Amino acid sequence: KLMKRLGHNKFYIQGGDWGAAIGATISKVYPQNVVAFHSNMCVSYHPRSMLKTFVGSFFPSYFYTPEEAERFLPFSKHVMWFLRESGYMHLQATKPDTL
């Protein structure tokens, strides 16, 4: 909306970190306006793979060999890591103008 208000009907997008997710969303919502999108942080979150990871964390034998399950289970270990290490994300979400 900002680019259109500034008078740009066609534009390029570049994003990394949170900008990667935002740029990907803008590209999907406004494909007629985005000429190209470049990201230096490409990630794919397919709903099926997310569901597999979630269900597999409770019932690993349904989806994974014991060796595969050992790499990421218990899932709570990863959740706790995220809670400890996501302070930067919390600051950006609540106080984006803070240096």
N, CA, C and O atoms as CSV, one atom per row, in Angstrom:
chain,resi,resn,atom,element,x,y,z
A,1,LYS,N,N,0.831,-1.190,0.000
A,1,LYS,CA,C,0.000,0.000,0.000
A,1,LYS,C,C,0.871,1.248,0.000
A,1,LYS,O,O,0.546,2.235,-0.660
A,2,LEU,N,N,1.976,1.208,0.738
A,2,LEU,CA,C,2.880,2.353,0.793
A,2,LEU,C,C,3.444,2.666,-0.588
A,2,LEU,O,O,3.446,3.823,-1.010
A,3,MET,N,N,3.917,1.654,-1.289
A,3,MET,CA,C,4.507,1.887,-2.612
A,3,MET,C,C,3.470,2.484,-3.570
A,3,MET,O,O,3.795,3.373,-4.357
A,4,LYS,N,N,2.253,2.011,-3.507
A,4,LYS,CA,C,1.205,2.551,-4.372
A,4,LYS,C,C,0.881,3.997,-3.997
A,4,LYS,O,O,0.647,4.828,-4.875
A,5,ARG,N,N,0.867,4.302,-2.684
A,5,ARG,CA,C,0.626,5.685,-2.256
A,5,ARG,C,C,1.750,6.606,-2.695
A,5,ARG,O,O,1.525,7.793,-2.932
A,6,LEU,N,N,2.965,6.066,-2.805
A,6,LEU,CA,C,4.099,6.860,-3.278
A,6,LEU,C,C,4.125,6.997,-4.798
A,6,LEU,O,O,4.996,7.667,-5.353
A,7,GLY,N,N,3.166,6.359,-5.464
A,7,GLY,CA,C,3.059,6.482,-6.913
A,7,GLY,C,C,3.784,5.406,-7.702
A,7,GLY,O,O,3.955,5.544,-8.913
A,8,HIS,N,N,4.218,4.325,-7.037
A,8,HIS,CA,C,4.918,3.231,-7.718
A,8,HIS,C,C,3.958,2.069,-7.920
A,8,HIS,O,O,3.567,1.401,-6.963
A,9,ASN,N,N,3.581,1.833,-9.176
A,9,ASN,CA,C,2.680,0.728,-9.461
A,9,ASN,C,C,3.410,-0.579,-9.690
A,9,ASN,O,O,2.821,-1.652,-9.557
A,10,LYS,N,N,4.692,-0.503,-10.034
A,10,LYS,CA,C,5.537,-1.686,-10.226
A,10,LYS,C,C,6.794,-1.486,-9.398
A,10,LYS,O,O,7.356,-0.391,-9.379
A,11,PHE,N,N,7.246,-2.544,-8.706
A,11,PHE,CA,C,8.437,-2.407,-7.873
A,11,PHE,C,C,9.076,-3.765,-7.623
A,11,PHE,O,O,8.466,-4.813,-7.833
A,12,TYR,N,N,10.327,-3.713,-7.165
A,12,TYR,CA,C,11.100,-4.889,-6.793
A,12,TYR,C,C,11.100,-5.003,-5.267
A,12,TYR,O,O,10.958,-4.004,-4.563
A,13,ILE,N,N,11.259,-6.216,-4.772
A,13,ILE,CA,C,11.313,-6.446,-3.335
A,13,ILE,C,C,12.569,-7.243,-3.024
A,13,ILE,O,O,12.921,-8.170,-3.753
A,14,GLN,N,N,13.242,-6.880,-1.938
A,14,GLN,CA,C,14.361,-7.661,-1.425
A,14,GLN,C,C,14.139,-7.799,0.069
A,14,GLN,O,O,13.774,-6.829,0.733
A,15,GLY,N,N,14.354,-8.988,0.605
A,15,GLY,CA,C,14.175,-9.155,2.031
A,15,GLY,C,C,14.921,-10.346,2.590
A,15,GLY,O,O,15.063,-11.380,1.937
A,16,GLY,N,N,15.392,-10.180,3.808
A,16,GLY,CA,C,16.026,-11.247,4.572
A,16,GLY,C,C,15.485,-11.181,5.978
A,16,GLY,O,O,14.904,-10.166,6.363
A,17,ASP,N,N,15.657,-12.223,6.752
A,17,ASP,CA,C,15.133,-12.296,8.104
A,17,ASP,C,C,13.613,-12.100,8.015
A,17,ASP,O,O,12.957,-12.813,7.255
A,18,TRP,N,N,13.049,-11.172,8.756
A,18,TRP,CA,C,11.596,-10.945,8.680
A,18,TRP,C,C,11.186,-10.424,7.308
A,18,TRP,O,O,10.073,-10.683,6.851
A,19,GLY,N,N,12.082,-9.689,6.649
A,19,GLY,CA,C,11.784,-9.176,5.310
A,19,GLY,C,C,11.547,-10.282,4.304
A,19,GLY,O,O,10.829,-10.076,3.326
A,20,ALA,N,N,12.135,-11.456,4.519
A,20,ALA,CA,C,11.920,-12.590,3.618
A,20,ALA,C,C,10.462,-13.038,3.679
A,20,ALA,O,O,9.835,-13.287,2.649
A,21,ALA,N,N,9.931,-13.137,4.899
A,21,ALA,CA,C,8.528,-13.545,5.051
A,21,ALA,C,C,7.587,-12.460,4.545
A,21,ALA,O,O,6.589,-12.753,3.887
A,22,ILE,N,N,7.906,-11.209,4.853
A,22,ILE,CA,C,7.060,-10.093,4.413
A,22,ILE,C,C,7.096,-9.959,2.897
A,22,ILE,O,O,6.058,-9.781,2.261
A,23,GLY,N,N,8.298,-10.046,2.314
A,23,GLY,CA,C,8.429,-9.948,0.857
A,23,GLY,C,C,7.700,-11.061,0.130
A,23,GLY,O,O,7.066,-10.830,-0.899
A,24,ALA,N,N,7.794,-12.279,0.673
A,24,ALA,CA,C,7.084,-13.406,0.060
A,24,ALA,C,C,5.578,-13.179,0.098
A,24,ALA,O,O,4.876,-13.487,-0.865
A,25,THR,N,N,5.087,-12.647,1.200
A,25,THR,CA,C,3.653,-12.374,1.327
A,25,THR,C,C,3.222,-11.277,0.367
A,25,THR,O,O,2.200,-11.412,-0.305
A,26,ILE,N,N,3.985,-10.198,0.293
A,26,ILE,CA,C,3.653,-9.099,-0.632
A,26,ILE,C,C,3.632,-9.622,-2.066
A,26,ILE,O,O,2.757,-9.252,-2.849
A,27,SER,N,N,4.590,-10.478,-2.411
A,27,SER,CA,C,4.641,-11.040,-3.765
A,27,SER,C,C,3.409,-11.861,-4.089
A,27,SER,O,O,2.959,-11.889,-5.235
A,28,LYS,N,N,2.856,-12.536,-3.075
A,28,LYS,CA,C,1.656,-13.351,-3.292
A,28,LYS,C,C,0.391,-12.502,-3.325
A,28,LYS,O,O,-0.525,-12.779,-4.100
A,29,VAL,N,N,0.337,-11.468,-2.487
A,29,VAL,CA,C,-0.867,-10.646,-2.387
A,29,VAL,C,C,-0.958,-9.643,-3.539
A,29,VAL,O,O,-2.054,-9.347,-4.016
A,30,TYR,N,N,0.187,-9.119,-3.988
A,30,TYR,CA,C,0.204,-8.109,-5.047
A,30,TYR,C,C,1.068,-8.551,-6.231
A,30,TYR,O,O,2.002,-7.837,-6.596
A,31,PRO,N,N,0.787,-9.693,-6.836
A,31,PRO,CA,C,1.647,-10.170,-7.932
A,31,PRO,C,C,1.633,-9.241,-9.149
A,31,PRO,O,O,2.595,-9.209,-9.916
A,32,GLN,N,N,0.572,-8.506,-9.321
A,32,GLN,CA,C,0.487,-7.589,-10.444
A,32,GLN,C,C,1.409,-6.381,-10.277
A,32,GLN,O,O,1.699,-5.696,-11.258
A,33,ASN,N,N,1.876,-6.105,-9.052
A,33,ASN,CA,C,2.729,-4.952,-8.785
A,33,ASN,C,C,4.196,-5.323,-8.596
A,33,ASN,O,O,5.074,-4.492,-8.831
A,34,VAL,N,N,4.474,-6.536,-8.181
A,34,VAL,CA,C,5.846,-6.953,-7.892
A,34,VAL,C,C,6.508,-7.467,-9.166
A,34,VAL,O,O,6.084,-8.470,-9.740
A,35,VAL,N,N,7.555,-6.763,-9.597
A,35,VAL,CA,C,8.296,-7.165,-10.798
A,35,VAL,C,C,9.165,-8.378,-10.479
A,35,VAL,O,O,9.216,-9.330,-11.258
A,36,ALA,N,N,9.848,-8.344,-9.332
A,36,ALA,CA,C,10.707,-9.455,-8.910
A,36,ALA,C,C,10.900,-9.394,-7.403
A,36,ALA,O,O,10.804,-8.333,-6.786
A,37,PHE,N,N,11.175,-10.559,-6.826
A,37,PHE,CA,C,11.417,-10.659,-5.387
A,37,PHE,C,C,12.720,-11.408,-5.170
A,37,PHE,O,O,12.889,-12.517,-5.675
A,38,HIS,N,N,13.641,-10.816,-4.427
A,38,HIS,CA,C,14.906,-11.454,-4.083
A,38,HIS,C,C,14.960,-11.631,-2.574
A,38,HIS,O,O,14.630,-10.715,-1.820
A,39,SER,N,N,15.374,-12.803,-2.142
A,39,SER,CA,C,15.514,-13.042,-0.715
A,39,SER,C,C,16.836,-13.721,-0.440
A,39,SER,O,O,17.275,-14.581,-1.204
A,40,ASN,N,N,17.470,-13.333,0.650
A,40,ASN,CA,C,18.685,-14.015,1.076
A,40,ASN,C,C,18.398,-14.938,2.256
A,40,ASN,O,O,19.311,-15.342,2.976
A,41,MET,N,N,17.115,-15.267,2.447
A,41,MET,CA,C,16.721,-16.197,3.509
A,41,MET,C,C,15.475,-16.951,3.053
A,41,MET,O,O,14.361,-16.644,3.475
A,42,CYS,N,N,15.676,-17.921,2.203
A,42,CYS,CA,C,14.550,-18.663,1.634
A,42,CYS,C,C,14.191,-19.852,2.520
A,42,CYS,O,O,15.040,-20.685,2.834
A,43,VAL,N,N,12.925,-19.917,2.914
A,43,VAL,CA,C,12.429,-20.988,3.764
A,43,VAL,C,C,11.069,-21.410,3.224
A,43,VAL,O,O,10.305,-20.580,2.731
A,44,SER,N,N,10.777,-22.678,3.316
A,44,SER,CA,C,9.484,-23.176,2.875
A,44,SER,C,C,8.770,-23.815,4.056
A,44,SER,O,O,9.318,-24.694,4.721
A,45,TYR,N,N,7.561,-23.375,4.309
A,45,TYR,CA,C,6.750,-23.953,5.378
A,45,TYR,C,C,5.490,-24.533,4.754
A,45,TYR,O,O,4.425,-23.917,4.794
A,46,HIS,N,N,5.619,-25.702,4.187
A,46,HIS,CA,C,4.460,-26.346,3.589
A,46,HIS,C,C,3.584,-26.897,4.713
A,46,HIS,O,O,4.091,-27.556,5.621
A,47,PRO,N,N,2.286,-26.636,4.664
A,47,PRO,CA,C,1.394,-27.091,5.749
A,47,PRO,C,C,1.520,-28.578,6.044
A,47,PRO,O,O,1.447,-28.981,7.205
A,48,ARG,N,N,1.708,-29.404,5.011
A,48,ARG,CA,C,1.799,-30.845,5.227
A,48,ARG,C,C,3.052,-31.206,6.025
A,48,ARG,O,O,3.001,-32.058,6.912
A,49,SER,N,N,4.183,-30.553,5.710
A,49,SER,CA,C,5.407,-30.879,6.446
A,49,SER,C,C,5.343,-30.361,7.878
A,49,SER,O,O,5.901,-30.979,8.785
A,50,MET,N,N,4.670,-29.235,8.087
A,50,MET,CA,C,4.516,-28.725,9.453
A,50,MET,C,C,3.644,-29.676,10.276
A,50,MET,O,O,3.933,-29.942,11.443
A,51,LEU,N,N,2.584,-30.181,9.661
A,51,LEU,CA,C,1.706,-31.132,10.346
A,51,LEU,C,C,2.467,-32.412,10.668
A,51,LEU,O,O,2.329,-32.968,11.757
A,52,LYS,N,N,3.271,-32.874,9.714
A,52,LYS,CA,C,4.069,-34.080,9.926
A,52,LYS,C,C,5.025,-33.891,11.101
A,52,LYS,O,O,5.178,-34.791,11.926
A,53,THR,N,N,5.669,-32.725,11.182
A,53,THR,CA,C,6.593,-32.457,12.283
A,53,THR,C,C,5.849,-32.427,13.613
A,53,THR,O,O,6.315,-32.992,14.602
A,54,PHE,N,N,4.695,-31.769,13.638
A,54,PHE,CA,C,3.925,-31.667,14.881
A,54,PHE,C,C,3.428,-33.040,15.341
A,54,PHE,O,O,3.664,-33.434,16.483
A,55,VAL,N,N,2.748,-33.761,14.463
A,55,VAL,CA,C,2.219,-35.075,14.834
A,55,VAL,C,C,3.372,-36.037,15.112
A,55,VAL,O,O,3.306,-36.852,16.033
A,56,GLY,N,N,4.430,-35.933,14.302
A,56,GLY,CA,C,5.590,-36.801,14.482
A,56,GLY,C,C,6.307,-36.581,15.792
A,56,GLY,O,O,6.991,-37.480,16.280
A,57,SER,N,N,6.163,-35.391,16.377
A,57,SER,CA,C,6.805,-35.146,17.666
A,57,SER,C,C,6.115,-35.933,18.790
A,57,SER,O,O,6.730,-36.209,19.820
A,58,PHE,N,N,4.842,-36.293,18.594
A,58,PHE,CA,C,4.116,-37.087,19.579
A,58,PHE,C,C,4.130,-38.586,19.240
A,58,PHE,O,O,4.145,-39.440,20.126
A,59,PHE,N,N,4.125,-38.879,17.924
A,59,PHE,CA,C,4.107,-40.261,17.457
A,59,PHE,C,C,5.201,-40.453,16.405
A,59,PHE,O,O,4.897,-40.635,15.226
A,60,PRO,N,N,6.462,-40.414,16.818
A,60,PRO,CA,C,7.561,-40.439,15.847
A,60,PRO,C,C,7.610,-41.700,14.982
A,60,PRO,O,O,8.033,-41.635,13.827
A,61,SER,N,N,7.190,-42.832,15.517
A,61,SER,CA,C,7.286,-44.072,14.742
A,61,SER,C,C,6.353,-44.078,13.527
A,61,SER,O,O,6.545,-44.886,12.619
A,62,TYR,N,N,5.360,-43.206,13.489
A,62,TYR,CA,C,4.465,-43.125,12.331
A,62,TYR,C,C,5.177,-42.554,11.109
A,62,TYR,O,O,4.819,-42.882,9.978
A,63,PHE,N,N,6.173,-41.710,11.323
A,63,PHE,CA,C,6.780,-40.989,10.214
A,63,PHE,C,C,8.281,-41.169,10.070
A,63,PHE,O,O,8.818,-41.016,8.973
A,64,TYR,N,N,8.972,-41.496,11.169
A,64,TYR,CA,C,10.429,-41.434,11.154
A,64,TYR,C,C,11.066,-42.731,11.635
A,64,TYR,O,O,10.490,-43.485,12.419
A,65,THR,N,N,12.273,-42.958,11.137
A,65,THR,CA,C,13.079,-44.045,11.681
A,65,THR,C,C,13.610,-43.573,13.034
A,65,THR,O,O,13.620,-42.369,13.291
A,66,PRO,N,N,14.050,-44.479,13.902
A,66,PRO,CA,C,14.602,-44.039,15.199
A,66,PRO,C,C,15.773,-43.060,15.035
A,66,PRO,O,O,15.919,-42.138,15.838
A,67,GLU,N,N,16.598,-43.248,14.015
A,67,GLU,CA,C,17.734,-42.346,13.790
A,67,GLU,C,C,17.262,-40.942,13.413
A,67,GLU,O,O,17.829,-39.950,13.872
A,68,GLU,N,N,16.223,-40.859,12.577
A,68,GLU,CA,C,15.687,-39.550,12.188
A,68,GLU,C,C,15.051,-38.846,13.382
A,68,GLU,O,O,15.267,-37.654,13.595
A,69,ALA,N,N,14.275,-39.584,14.150
A,69,ALA,CA,C,13.591,-38.999,15.301
A,69,ALA,C,C,14.583,-38.468,16.322
A,69,ALA,O,O,14.323,-37.457,16.975
A,70,GLU,N,N,15.705,-39.135,16.464
A,70,GLU,CA,C,16.723,-38.735,17.435
A,70,GLU,C,C,17.283,-37.340,17.155
A,70,GLU,O,O,17.760,-36.664,18.067
A,71,ARG,N,N,17.223,-36.911,15.883
A,71,ARG,CA,C,17.776,-35.603,15.508
A,71,ARG,C,C,16.963,-34.432,16.022
A,71,ARG,O,O,17.526,-33.370,16.285
A,72,PHE,N,N,15.653,-34.591,16.174
A,72,PHE,CA,C,14.853,-33.427,16.578
A,72,PHE,C,C,13.918,-33.680,17.760
A,72,PHE,O,O,13.184,-32.778,18.163
A,73,LEU,N,N,13.930,-34.852,18.303
A,73,LEU,CA,C,13.065,-35.112,19.451
A,73,LEU,C,C,13.897,-35.197,20.721
A,73,LEU,O,O,15.038,-35.649,20.632
A,74,PRO,N,N,13.435,-34.814,21.858
A,74,PRO,CA,C,12.083,-34.336,22.072
A,74,PRO,C,C,11.879,-32.924,21.519
A,74,PRO,O,O,12.765,-32.073,21.598
A,75,PHE,N,N,10.710,-32.706,20.969
A,75,PHE,CA,C,10.379,-31.419,20.346
A,75,PHE,C,C,10.428,-30.279,21.357
A,75,PHE,O,O,10.747,-29.146,20.995
A,76,SER,N,N,10.118,-30.566,22.617
A,76,SER,CA,C,10.128,-29.526,23.652
A,76,SER,C,C,11.501,-28.888,23.787
A,76,SER,O,O,11.602,-27.715,24.150
A,77,LYS,N,N,12.556,-29.635,23.504
A,77,LYS,CA,C,13.919,-29.096,23.558
A,77,LYS,C,C,14.062,-27.930,22.578
A,77,LYS,O,O,14.704,-26.930,22.900
A,78,HIS,N,N,13.473,-28.048,21.395
A,78,HIS,CA,C,13.542,-26.993,20.392
A,78,HIS,C,C,12.660,-25.801,20.763
A,78,HIS,O,O,13.022,-24.651,20.513
A,79,VAL,N,N,11.517,-26.080,21.353
A,79,VAL,CA,C,10.632,-24.998,21.803
A,79,VAL,C,C,11.323,-24.182,22.884
A,79,VAL,O,O,11.270,-22.953,22.860
A,80,MET,N,N,11.972,-24.852,23.834
A,80,MET,CA,C,12.669,-24.144,24.912
A,80,MET,C,C,13.831,-23.315,24.354
A,80,MET,O,O,14.071,-22.201,24.819
A,81,TRP,N,N,14.548,-23.845,23.368
A,81,TRP,CA,C,15.636,-23.088,22.735
A,81,TRP,C,C,15.071,-21.820,22.103
A,81,TRP,O,O,15.636,-20.736,22.253
A,82,PHE,N,N,13.962,-21.965,21.402
A,82,PHE,CA,C,13.343,-20.811,20.751
A,82,PHE,C,C,12.954,-19.750,21.774
A,82,PHE,O,O,13.190,-18.563,21.551
A,83,LEU,N,N,12.369,-20.157,22.876
A,83,LEU,CA,C,11.977,-19.203,23.914
A,83,LEU,C,C,13.191,-18.486,24.505
A,83,LEU,O,O,13.127,-17.289,24.785
A,84,ARG,N,N,14.287,-19.205,24.695
A,84,ARG,CA,C,15.499,-18.586,25.240
A,84,ARG,C,C,16.173,-17.661,24.238
A,84,ARG,O,O,16.726,-16.634,24.632
A,85,GLU,N,N,16.142,-17.995,22.969
A,85,GLU,CA,C,16.932,-17.290,21.961
A,85,GLU,C,C,16.155,-16.302,21.093
A,85,GLU,O,O,16.734,-15.732,20.167
A,86,SER,N,N,14.891,-16.081,21.351
A,86,SER,CA,C,14.097,-15.229,20.450
A,86,SER,C,C,13.858,-13.827,21.011
A,86,SER,O,O,12.859,-13.192,20.676
A,87,GLY,N,N,14.756,-13.343,21.854
A,87,GLY,CA,C,14.604,-12.008,22.423
A,87,GLY,C,C,14.594,-10.917,21.363
A,87,GLY,O,O,13.831,-9.955,21.460
A,88,TYR,N,N,15.455,-11.069,20.336
A,88,TYR,CA,C,15.512,-10.083,19.253
A,88,TYR,C,C,14.158,-9.995,18.549
A,88,TYR,O,O,13.683,-8.898,18.254
A,89,MET,N,N,13.538,-11.140,18.279
A,89,MET,CA,C,12.236,-11.153,17.625
A,89,MET,C,C,11.200,-10.442,18.504
A,89,MET,O,O,10.362,-9.693,18.003
A,90,HIS,N,N,11.266,-10.684,19.816
A,90,HIS,CA,C,10.325,-10.033,20.727
A,90,HIS,C,C,10.505,-8.514,20.702
A,90,HIS,O,O,9.522,-7.773,20.667
A,91,LEU,N,N,11.754,-8.051,20.719
A,91,LEU,CA,C,11.998,-6.608,20.641
A,91,LEU,C,C,11.461,-6.025,19.344
A,91,LEU,O,O,10.813,-4.979,19.362
A,92,GLN,N,N,11.717,-6.679,18.222
A,92,GLN,CA,C,11.252,-6.178,16.941
A,92,GLN,C,C,9.736,-6.167,16.858
A,92,GLN,O,O,9.154,-5.291,16.217
A,93,ALA,N,N,9.091,-7.131,17.501
A,93,ALA,CA,C,7.633,-7.213,17.465
A,93,ALA,C,C,6.987,-6.164,18.358
A,93,ALA,O,O,5.891,-5.690,18.060
A,94,THR,N,N,7.656,-5.792,19.457
A,94,THR,CA,C,7.020,-4.897,20.417
A,94,THR,C,C,7.592,-3.481,20.412
A,94,THR,O,O,6.892,-2.533,20.769
A,95,LYS,N,N,8.848,-3.329,20.015
A,95,LYS,CA,C,9.502,-2.017,20.009
A,95,LYS,C,C,10.401,-1.894,18.777
A,95,LYS,O,O,11.622,-1.813,18.918
A,96,PRO,N,N,9.828,-1.878,17.589
A,96,PRO,CA,C,10.645,-1.904,16.373
A,96,PRO,C,C,11.540,-0.686,16.179
A,96,PRO,O,O,12.494,-0.759,15.404
A,97,ASP,N,N,11.274,0.423,16.846
A,97,ASP,CA,C,12.114,1.613,16.681
A,97,ASP,C,C,13.239,1.669,17.694
A,97,ASP,O,O,14.001,2.635,17.710
A,98,THR,N,N,13.363,0.656,18.542
A,98,THR,CA,C,14.409,0.627,19.563
A,98,THR,C,C,15.718,0.150,18.949
A,98,THR,O,O,15.751,-0.860,18.245
A,99,LEU,N,N,16.784,0.874,19.216
A,99,LEU,CA,C,18.096,0.440,18.711
A,99,LEU,C,C,18.647,-0.672,19.570
A,99,LEU,O,O,19.740,-1.171,19.307
